[in-house]
Coordinates of C-alpha atoms and ligand atoms in Angstrom, one line a residue:
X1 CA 0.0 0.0 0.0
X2 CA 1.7 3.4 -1.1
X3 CA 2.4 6.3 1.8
X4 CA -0.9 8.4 1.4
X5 CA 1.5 11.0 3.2
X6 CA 3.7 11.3 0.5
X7 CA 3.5 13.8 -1.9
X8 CA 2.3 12.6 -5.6
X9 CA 5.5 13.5 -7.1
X10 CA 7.1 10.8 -4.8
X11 CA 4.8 8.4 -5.2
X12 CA 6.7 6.4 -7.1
X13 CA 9.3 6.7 -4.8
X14 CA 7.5 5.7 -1.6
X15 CA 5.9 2.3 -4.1
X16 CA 9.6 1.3 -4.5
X17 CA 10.7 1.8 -1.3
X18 CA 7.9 -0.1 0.5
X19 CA 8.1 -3.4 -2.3
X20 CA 11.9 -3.1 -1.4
X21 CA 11.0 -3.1 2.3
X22 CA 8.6 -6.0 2.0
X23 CA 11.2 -7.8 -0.6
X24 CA 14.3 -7.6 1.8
X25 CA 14.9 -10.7 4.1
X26 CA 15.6 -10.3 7.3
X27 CA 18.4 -11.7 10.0
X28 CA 16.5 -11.5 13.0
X29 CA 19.7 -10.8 15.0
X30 CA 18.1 -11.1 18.5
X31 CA 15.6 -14.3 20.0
X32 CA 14.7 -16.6 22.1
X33 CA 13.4 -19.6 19.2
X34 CA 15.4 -22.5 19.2
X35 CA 17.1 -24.8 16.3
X36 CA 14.1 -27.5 15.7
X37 CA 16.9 -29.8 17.0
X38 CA 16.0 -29.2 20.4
X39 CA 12.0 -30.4 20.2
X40 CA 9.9 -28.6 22.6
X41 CA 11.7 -26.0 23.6
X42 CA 10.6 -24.7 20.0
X43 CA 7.3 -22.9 20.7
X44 CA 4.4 -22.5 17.7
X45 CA 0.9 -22.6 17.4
X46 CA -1.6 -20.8 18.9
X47 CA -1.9 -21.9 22.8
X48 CA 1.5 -20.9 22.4
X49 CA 0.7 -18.1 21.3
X50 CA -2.3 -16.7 23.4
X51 CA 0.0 -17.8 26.6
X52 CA 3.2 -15.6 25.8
X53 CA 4.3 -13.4 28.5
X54 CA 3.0 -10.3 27.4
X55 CA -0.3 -11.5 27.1
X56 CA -0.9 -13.2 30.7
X57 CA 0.3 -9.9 32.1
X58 CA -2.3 -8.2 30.3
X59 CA -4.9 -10.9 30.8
X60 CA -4.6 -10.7 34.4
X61 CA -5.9 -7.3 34.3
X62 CA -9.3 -8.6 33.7
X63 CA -8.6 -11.8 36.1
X64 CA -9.4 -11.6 39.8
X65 CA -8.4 -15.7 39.6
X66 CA -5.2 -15.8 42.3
X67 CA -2.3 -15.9 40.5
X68 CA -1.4 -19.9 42.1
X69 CA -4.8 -21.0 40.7
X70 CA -4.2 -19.4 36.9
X71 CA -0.9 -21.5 37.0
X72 CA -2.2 -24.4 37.7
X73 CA -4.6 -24.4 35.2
X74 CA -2.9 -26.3 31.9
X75 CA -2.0 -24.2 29.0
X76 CA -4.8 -25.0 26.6
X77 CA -7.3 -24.0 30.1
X78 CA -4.9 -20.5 30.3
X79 CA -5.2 -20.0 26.4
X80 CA -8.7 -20.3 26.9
X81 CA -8.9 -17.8 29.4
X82 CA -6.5 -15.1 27.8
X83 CA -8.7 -16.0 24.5
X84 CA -11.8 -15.1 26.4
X85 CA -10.6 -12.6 28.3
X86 CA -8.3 -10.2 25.8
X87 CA -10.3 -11.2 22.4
X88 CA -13.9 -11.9 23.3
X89 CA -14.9 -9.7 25.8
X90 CA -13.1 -7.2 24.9
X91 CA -11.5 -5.7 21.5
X92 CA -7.8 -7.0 21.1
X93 CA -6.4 -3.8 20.1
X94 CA -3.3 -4.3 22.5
X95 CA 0.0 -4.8 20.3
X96 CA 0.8 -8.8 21.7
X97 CA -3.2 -9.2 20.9
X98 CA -2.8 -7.7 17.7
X99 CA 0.2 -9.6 16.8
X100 CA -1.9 -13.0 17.5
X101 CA -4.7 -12.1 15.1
X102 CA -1.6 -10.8 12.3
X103 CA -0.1 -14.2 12.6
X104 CA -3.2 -16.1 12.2
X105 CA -4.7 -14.0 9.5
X106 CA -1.1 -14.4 7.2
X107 CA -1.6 -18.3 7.9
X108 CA -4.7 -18.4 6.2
X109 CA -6.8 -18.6 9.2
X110 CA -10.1 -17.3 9.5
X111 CA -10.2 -15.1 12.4
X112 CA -13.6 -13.9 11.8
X113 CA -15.4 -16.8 13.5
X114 CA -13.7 -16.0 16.9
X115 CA -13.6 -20.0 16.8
X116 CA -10.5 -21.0 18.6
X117 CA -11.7 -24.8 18.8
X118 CA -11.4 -24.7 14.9
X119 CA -8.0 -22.4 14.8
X120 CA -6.6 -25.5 17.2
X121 CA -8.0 -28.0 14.2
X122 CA -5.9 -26.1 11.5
X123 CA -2.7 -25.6 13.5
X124 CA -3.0 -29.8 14.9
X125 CA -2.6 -30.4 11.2
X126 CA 1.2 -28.9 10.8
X127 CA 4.1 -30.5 11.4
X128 CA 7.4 -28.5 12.9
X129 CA 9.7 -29.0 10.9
X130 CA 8.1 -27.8 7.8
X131 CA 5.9 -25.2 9.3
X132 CA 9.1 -23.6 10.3
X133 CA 10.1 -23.1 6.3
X134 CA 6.4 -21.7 6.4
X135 CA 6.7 -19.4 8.9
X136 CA 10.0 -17.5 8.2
X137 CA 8.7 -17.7 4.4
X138 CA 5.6 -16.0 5.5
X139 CA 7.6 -13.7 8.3
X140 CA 10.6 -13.1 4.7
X141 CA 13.0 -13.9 8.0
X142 CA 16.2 -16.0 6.6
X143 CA 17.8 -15.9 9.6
X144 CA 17.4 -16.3 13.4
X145 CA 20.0 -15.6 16.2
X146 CA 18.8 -17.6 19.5
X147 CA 19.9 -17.0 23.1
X148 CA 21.6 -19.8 24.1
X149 CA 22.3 -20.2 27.9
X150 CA 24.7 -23.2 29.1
X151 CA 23.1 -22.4 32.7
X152 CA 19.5 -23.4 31.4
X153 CA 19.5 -27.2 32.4
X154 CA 16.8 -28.0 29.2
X155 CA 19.4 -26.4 27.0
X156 CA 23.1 -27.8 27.8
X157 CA 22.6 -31.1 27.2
X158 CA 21.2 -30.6 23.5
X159 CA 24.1 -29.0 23.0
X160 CA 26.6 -31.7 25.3
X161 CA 25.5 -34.3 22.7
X162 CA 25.8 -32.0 19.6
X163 CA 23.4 -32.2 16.4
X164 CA 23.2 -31.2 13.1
X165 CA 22.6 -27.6 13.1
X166 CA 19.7 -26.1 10.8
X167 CA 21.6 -23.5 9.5
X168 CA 19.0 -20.8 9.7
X169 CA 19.7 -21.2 13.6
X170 CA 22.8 -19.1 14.8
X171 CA 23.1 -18.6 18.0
X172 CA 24.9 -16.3 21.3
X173 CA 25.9 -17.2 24.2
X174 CA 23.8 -15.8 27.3
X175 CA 25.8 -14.7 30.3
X176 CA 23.3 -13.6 33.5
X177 CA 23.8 -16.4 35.7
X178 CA 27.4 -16.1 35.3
X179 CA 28.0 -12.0 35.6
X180 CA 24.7 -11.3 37.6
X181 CA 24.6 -14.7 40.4
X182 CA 28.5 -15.2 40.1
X183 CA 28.5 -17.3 43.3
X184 CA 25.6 -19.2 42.6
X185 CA 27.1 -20.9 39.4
X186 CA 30.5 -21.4 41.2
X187 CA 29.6 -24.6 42.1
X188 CA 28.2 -25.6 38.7
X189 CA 30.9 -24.8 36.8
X190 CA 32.8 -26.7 39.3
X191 CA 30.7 -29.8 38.1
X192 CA 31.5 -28.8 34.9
X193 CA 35.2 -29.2 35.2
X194 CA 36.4 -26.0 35.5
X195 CA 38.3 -25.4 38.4
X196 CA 37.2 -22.3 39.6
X197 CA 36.9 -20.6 43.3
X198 CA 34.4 -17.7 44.4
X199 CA 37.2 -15.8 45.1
X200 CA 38.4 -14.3 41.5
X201 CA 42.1 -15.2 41.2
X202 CA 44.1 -15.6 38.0
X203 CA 43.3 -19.5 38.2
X204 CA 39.8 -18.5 38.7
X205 CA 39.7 -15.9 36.0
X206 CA 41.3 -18.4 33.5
X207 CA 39.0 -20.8 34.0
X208 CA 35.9 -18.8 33.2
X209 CA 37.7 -17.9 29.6
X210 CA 38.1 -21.6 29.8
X211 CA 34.4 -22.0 29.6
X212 CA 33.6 -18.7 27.3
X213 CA 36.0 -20.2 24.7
X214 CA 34.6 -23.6 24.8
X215 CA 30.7 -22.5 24.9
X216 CA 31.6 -19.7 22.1
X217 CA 33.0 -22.3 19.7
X218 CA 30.2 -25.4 21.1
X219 CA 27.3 -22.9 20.2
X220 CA 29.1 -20.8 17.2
X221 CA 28.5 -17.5 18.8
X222 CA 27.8 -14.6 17.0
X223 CA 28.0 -12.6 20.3
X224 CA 28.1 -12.8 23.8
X225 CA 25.0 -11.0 25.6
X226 CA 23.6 -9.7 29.0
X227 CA 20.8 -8.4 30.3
X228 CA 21.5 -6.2 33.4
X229 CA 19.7 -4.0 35.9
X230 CA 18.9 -0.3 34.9
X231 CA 21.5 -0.1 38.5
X232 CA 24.3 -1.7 36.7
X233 CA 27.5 0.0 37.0
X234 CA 31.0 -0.3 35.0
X235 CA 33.7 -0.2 35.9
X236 CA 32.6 -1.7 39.4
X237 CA 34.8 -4.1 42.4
X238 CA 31.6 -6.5 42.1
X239 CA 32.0 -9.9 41.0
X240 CA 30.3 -8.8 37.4
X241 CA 32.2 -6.3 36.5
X242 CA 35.1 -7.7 37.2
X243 CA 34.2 -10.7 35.2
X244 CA 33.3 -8.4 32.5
X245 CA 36.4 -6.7 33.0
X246 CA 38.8 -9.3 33.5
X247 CA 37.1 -12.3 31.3
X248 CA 34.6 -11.7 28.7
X249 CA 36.2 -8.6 27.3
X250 CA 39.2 -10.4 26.7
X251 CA 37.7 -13.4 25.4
X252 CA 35.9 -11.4 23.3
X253 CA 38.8 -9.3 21.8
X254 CA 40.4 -12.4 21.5
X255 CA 37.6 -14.4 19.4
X256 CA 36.7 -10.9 18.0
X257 CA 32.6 -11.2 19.3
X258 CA 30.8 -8.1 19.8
X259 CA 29.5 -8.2 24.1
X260 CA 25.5 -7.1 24.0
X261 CA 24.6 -5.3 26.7
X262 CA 20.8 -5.0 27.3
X263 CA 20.1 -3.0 30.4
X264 CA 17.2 -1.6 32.0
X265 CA 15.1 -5.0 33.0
X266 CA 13.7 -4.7 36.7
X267 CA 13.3 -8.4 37.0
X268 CA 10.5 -9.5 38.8
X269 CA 8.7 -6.8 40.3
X270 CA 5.4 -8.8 40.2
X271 CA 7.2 -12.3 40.6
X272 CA 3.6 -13.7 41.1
X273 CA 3.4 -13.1 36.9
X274 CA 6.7 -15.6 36.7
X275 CA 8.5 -14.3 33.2
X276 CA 5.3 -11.8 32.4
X277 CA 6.7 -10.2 36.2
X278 CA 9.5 -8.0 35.0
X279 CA 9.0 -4.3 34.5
X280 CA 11.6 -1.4 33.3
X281 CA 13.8 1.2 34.9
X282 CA 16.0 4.0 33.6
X283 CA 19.5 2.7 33.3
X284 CA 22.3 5.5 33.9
X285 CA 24.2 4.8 30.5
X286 CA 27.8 6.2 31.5
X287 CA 28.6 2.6 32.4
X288 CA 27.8 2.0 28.8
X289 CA 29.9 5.0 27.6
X290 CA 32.7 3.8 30.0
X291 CA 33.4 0.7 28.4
X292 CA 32.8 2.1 24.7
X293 CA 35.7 4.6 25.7
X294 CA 37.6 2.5 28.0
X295 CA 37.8 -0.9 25.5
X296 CA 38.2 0.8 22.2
X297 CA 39.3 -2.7 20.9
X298 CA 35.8 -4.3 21.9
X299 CA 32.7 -4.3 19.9
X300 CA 29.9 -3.4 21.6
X301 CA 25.7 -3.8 20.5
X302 CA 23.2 -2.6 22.9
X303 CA 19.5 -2.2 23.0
X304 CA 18.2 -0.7 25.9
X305 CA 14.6 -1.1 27.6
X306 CA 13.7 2.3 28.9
X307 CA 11.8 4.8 26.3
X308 CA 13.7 7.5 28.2
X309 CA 17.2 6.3 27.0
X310 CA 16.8 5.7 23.6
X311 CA 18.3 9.5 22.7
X312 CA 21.4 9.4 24.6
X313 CA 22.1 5.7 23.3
X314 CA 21.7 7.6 19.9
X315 CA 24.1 10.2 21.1
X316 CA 26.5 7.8 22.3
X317 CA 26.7 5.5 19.3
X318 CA 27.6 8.9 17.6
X319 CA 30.7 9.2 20.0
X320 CA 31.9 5.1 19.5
X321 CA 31.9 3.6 17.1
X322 CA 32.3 0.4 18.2
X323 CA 29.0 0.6 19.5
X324 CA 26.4 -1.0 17.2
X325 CA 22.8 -0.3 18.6
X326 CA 19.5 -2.2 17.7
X327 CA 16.1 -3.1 18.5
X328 CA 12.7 -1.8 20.0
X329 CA 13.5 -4.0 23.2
X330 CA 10.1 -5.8 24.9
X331 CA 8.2 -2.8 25.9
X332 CA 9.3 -0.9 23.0
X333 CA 7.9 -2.9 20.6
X334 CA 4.8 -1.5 19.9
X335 CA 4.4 0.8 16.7
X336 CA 3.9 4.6 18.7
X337 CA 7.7 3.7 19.9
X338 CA 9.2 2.0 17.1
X339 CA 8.2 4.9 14.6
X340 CA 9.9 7.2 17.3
X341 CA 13.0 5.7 17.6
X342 CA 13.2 4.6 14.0
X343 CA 13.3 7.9 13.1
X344 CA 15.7 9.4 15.8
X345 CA 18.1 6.9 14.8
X346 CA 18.5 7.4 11.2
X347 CA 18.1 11.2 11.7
X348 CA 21.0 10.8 13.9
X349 CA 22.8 7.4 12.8
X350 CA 21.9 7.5 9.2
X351 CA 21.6 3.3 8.7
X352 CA 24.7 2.2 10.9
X353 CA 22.0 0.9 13.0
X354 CA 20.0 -1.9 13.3
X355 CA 16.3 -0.6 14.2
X356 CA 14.6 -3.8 14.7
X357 CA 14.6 -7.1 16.3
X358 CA 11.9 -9.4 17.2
X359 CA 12.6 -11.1 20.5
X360 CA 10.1 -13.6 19.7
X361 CA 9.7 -16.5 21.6
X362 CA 7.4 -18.1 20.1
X363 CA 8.4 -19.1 16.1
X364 CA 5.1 -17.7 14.4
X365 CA 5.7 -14.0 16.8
X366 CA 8.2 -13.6 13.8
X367 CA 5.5 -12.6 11.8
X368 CA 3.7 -10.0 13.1
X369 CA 7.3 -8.7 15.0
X370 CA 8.5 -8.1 11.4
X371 CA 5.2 -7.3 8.9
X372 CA 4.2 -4.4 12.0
X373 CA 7.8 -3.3 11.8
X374 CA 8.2 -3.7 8.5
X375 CA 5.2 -1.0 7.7
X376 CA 6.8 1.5 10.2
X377 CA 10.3 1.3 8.8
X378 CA 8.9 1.4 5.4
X379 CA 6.9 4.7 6.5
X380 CA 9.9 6.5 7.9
X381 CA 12.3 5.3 5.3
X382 CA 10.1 6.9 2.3
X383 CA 9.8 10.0 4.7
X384 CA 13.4 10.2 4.5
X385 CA 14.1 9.7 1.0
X386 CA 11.2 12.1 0.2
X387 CA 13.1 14.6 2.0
X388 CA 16.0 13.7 -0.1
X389 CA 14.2 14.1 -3.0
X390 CA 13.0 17.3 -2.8
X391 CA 17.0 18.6 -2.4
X392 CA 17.6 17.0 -6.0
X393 CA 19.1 13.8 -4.3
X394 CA 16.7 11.2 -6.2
X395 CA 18.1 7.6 -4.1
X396 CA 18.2 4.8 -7.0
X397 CA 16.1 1.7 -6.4
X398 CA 19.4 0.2 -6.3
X399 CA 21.3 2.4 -3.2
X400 CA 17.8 2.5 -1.5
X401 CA 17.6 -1.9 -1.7
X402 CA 21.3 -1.7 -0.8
X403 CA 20.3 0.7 2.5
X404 CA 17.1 -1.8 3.3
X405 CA 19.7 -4.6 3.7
X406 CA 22.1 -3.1 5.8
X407 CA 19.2 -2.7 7.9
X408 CA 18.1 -5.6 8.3
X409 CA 21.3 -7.3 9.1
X410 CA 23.9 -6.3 6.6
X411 CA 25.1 -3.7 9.4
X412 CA 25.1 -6.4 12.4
X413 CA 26.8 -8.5 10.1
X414 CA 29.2 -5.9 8.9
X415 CA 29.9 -5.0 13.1
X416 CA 30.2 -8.6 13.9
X417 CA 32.9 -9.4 11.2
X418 CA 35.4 -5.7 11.6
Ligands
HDL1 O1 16.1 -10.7 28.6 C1 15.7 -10.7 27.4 O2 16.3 -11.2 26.5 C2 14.2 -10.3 27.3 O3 13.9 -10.3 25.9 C3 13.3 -11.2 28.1 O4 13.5 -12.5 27.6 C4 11.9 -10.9 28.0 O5 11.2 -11.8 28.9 C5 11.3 -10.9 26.7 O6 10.9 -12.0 26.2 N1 11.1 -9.8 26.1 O7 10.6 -9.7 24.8
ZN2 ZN1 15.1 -11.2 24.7

């Protein structure tokens, strides 16, 4: 559909710009899908989907059931409930209800009935492993990065016992047990065989490069990644920082990963919600700044969770560039915020940036994450080049396709490989 907003002389403009937009695949650079490899913990389908996160949180809004007895209930019961409750009796206009119908209504599904007895038919009839052709086909997603924890005990042995890996898979390694509950995986890594002590000595410090290098080439990891507390501080004497410090920035300059830093999670400020519990708080970003400035030969990505930060993460990826930023993290993914920040950053990045991730956790999120972002980035993008246009500077379809795919990964990729 052609920007209404454009001005008739650019129509033509805007029509390429938005087929290039829809034409461009994506590398979905951050998630939490898995490899089919590793059976269930591959979500799809739609109890699946009525049961993500975001929706129980907003379910419960309606709910006066206690939290213990909505838990117990299995997840077909609690799909019921969310279905009845967020689509039924009353209008899903909420972005994670939205994003339900989206994915069910690019599936072919008839979401006119309201029938979720017969949506449960149609979905009983796929099969995983070519549904998940389907679905990135339908989401024009090529690529997935997962988040791949060695402290999540479903996880490590999948991964202990190797498998043939479905290319389209890629994966980083996830680091919060280790830099936020250092003493509580002591003893695990112990188990593990790596020698270390609570205390962090040189043995001790040596051994947890031990374990980044072996994880980073187990897992082929594109990065390393952590989300932290919008109180995280760097440099700090705390056992993180000086992991950070001391282990993964070295391990990383030596293997040449970029570290993603994701701060600004308050976790579990309802913990009665379980993983829907986590809210968001303003993260003071000069520990950010501090190790852009103070590891010049690190890479680092970031995407941060408050609204409030996004312009001085804009500012400060203007000051380093070794800092790649991306994403409309979690509670930024909704279109009011995403057309926001989409446009600060290439008003103040140009397209060394990469706007957009979907974090979805469930495989068929990855098409709604991408056709809503998509539209918005296709909006702002014909804005942009209209604005070009009327200086003389007409973009060719060629440099504007070319600008599309940096976008959507070309620029990660290019950060991941300097
Ligand atoms: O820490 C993260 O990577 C977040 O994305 C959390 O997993 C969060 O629960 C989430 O799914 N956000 O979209
Ligand atoms: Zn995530």
């Amino acid at each position: 559909m052609t920007n209404l907003n454009a001005k008739p002389k650019h129509a033509r403009l805007a029509a390429l710009v938005e087929k290039a937009v829809q034409e461009t695949s994506v590398s979905d650079i951050h998630t939490h899908l898995y490899d089919p490899a590793f059976g269930e913990l591959l979500l799809w389908g739609i109890d699946d989907l009525l049961v993500y996160h975001y929706l129980v949180s907003e379910a419960f809004r309606y709910l006066d059931l206690p939290y213990d007895k909505f838990w117990a209930l299995s997840k077909t019961q609690q799909a019921d409930l969310i279905w009845e409750k967020l689509f039924l009796e009353n209008s899903p206009v909420s972005e994670s209800c939205r994003g339900v119908l989206t994915c069910l209504h690019a599936l072919g599904l008839d979401v006119k009935k309201r029938d979720l007895v017969a949506l449960r038919r149609s979905f009983a009839k796929w099969k995983p492993q070519d549904y998940v052709t389907r679905v990135m086909a339908a989401a024009g997603v090529t690529s997935v990065c997962m988040t791949n924890s060695p402290f999540d005990d479903l996880e490590r042995p999948v991964w202990e016992r190797g498998f043939p890996r479905d290319e389209r898979f890629t994966a980083a390694l996830r680091l919060d047990p280790l830099l936020l509950s250092w003493k509580s995986v002591v003893p695990r890594l112990r188990d593990w065989g790596y020698g270390v002590q609570a205390s962090l000595s040189a043995k001790t410090i040596s051994e947890v490069r031990r374990f980044l290098a072996d994880w980073s080439r187990r897992i082929q990891a594109r990065y390393l990644m952590v989300s932290v507390p919008p109180e995280f501080q760097f440099p700090g004497k705390d056992d993180g920082a000086q992991l950070i410090e001391h282990a993964v920035l070295p391990h990383c300059r030596e293997f040449g990963l970029p570290f993603a830093l994701m701060p600004g999670v308050k976790r579990a400020v309802n913990p009665q919600l379980r993983l829907a519990g986590d809210g968001v708080g303003l993260t003071n970003l000069a520990s950010l700044q501090n190790l852009c400035a103070g590891f010049p030969e690190n890479k680092f990505a970031a995407t941060v969770l408050a609204r409030e930060n996004q312009h001085e993460l804009c500012i400060l990826a203007r000051k380093f560039r070794n800092l790649h930023i991306f994403g409309c993290w979690w509670f930024l993914n909704n279109p009011s915020l995403i057309e926001e920040m989409t446009r600060m950053r290439l008003e103040l990045l140009g397209l060394s940036v990469t706007p957009q991730h979907s974090d979805a956790r469930v495989l068929d999120q990855i098409i709604y994450k991408w056709r809503h972002s998509r539209k918005i980035i296709a909006q702002v993008l014909v804005e942009k080049y209209t604005d070009l246009a009327d200086t003389g500077w007409v973009v060719s379809e060629e440099e504007l396709r070319r600008d599309v795919r940096n976008l959507f990964g070309g620029a990660f990729e290019r950060f991941c490989k300097a």
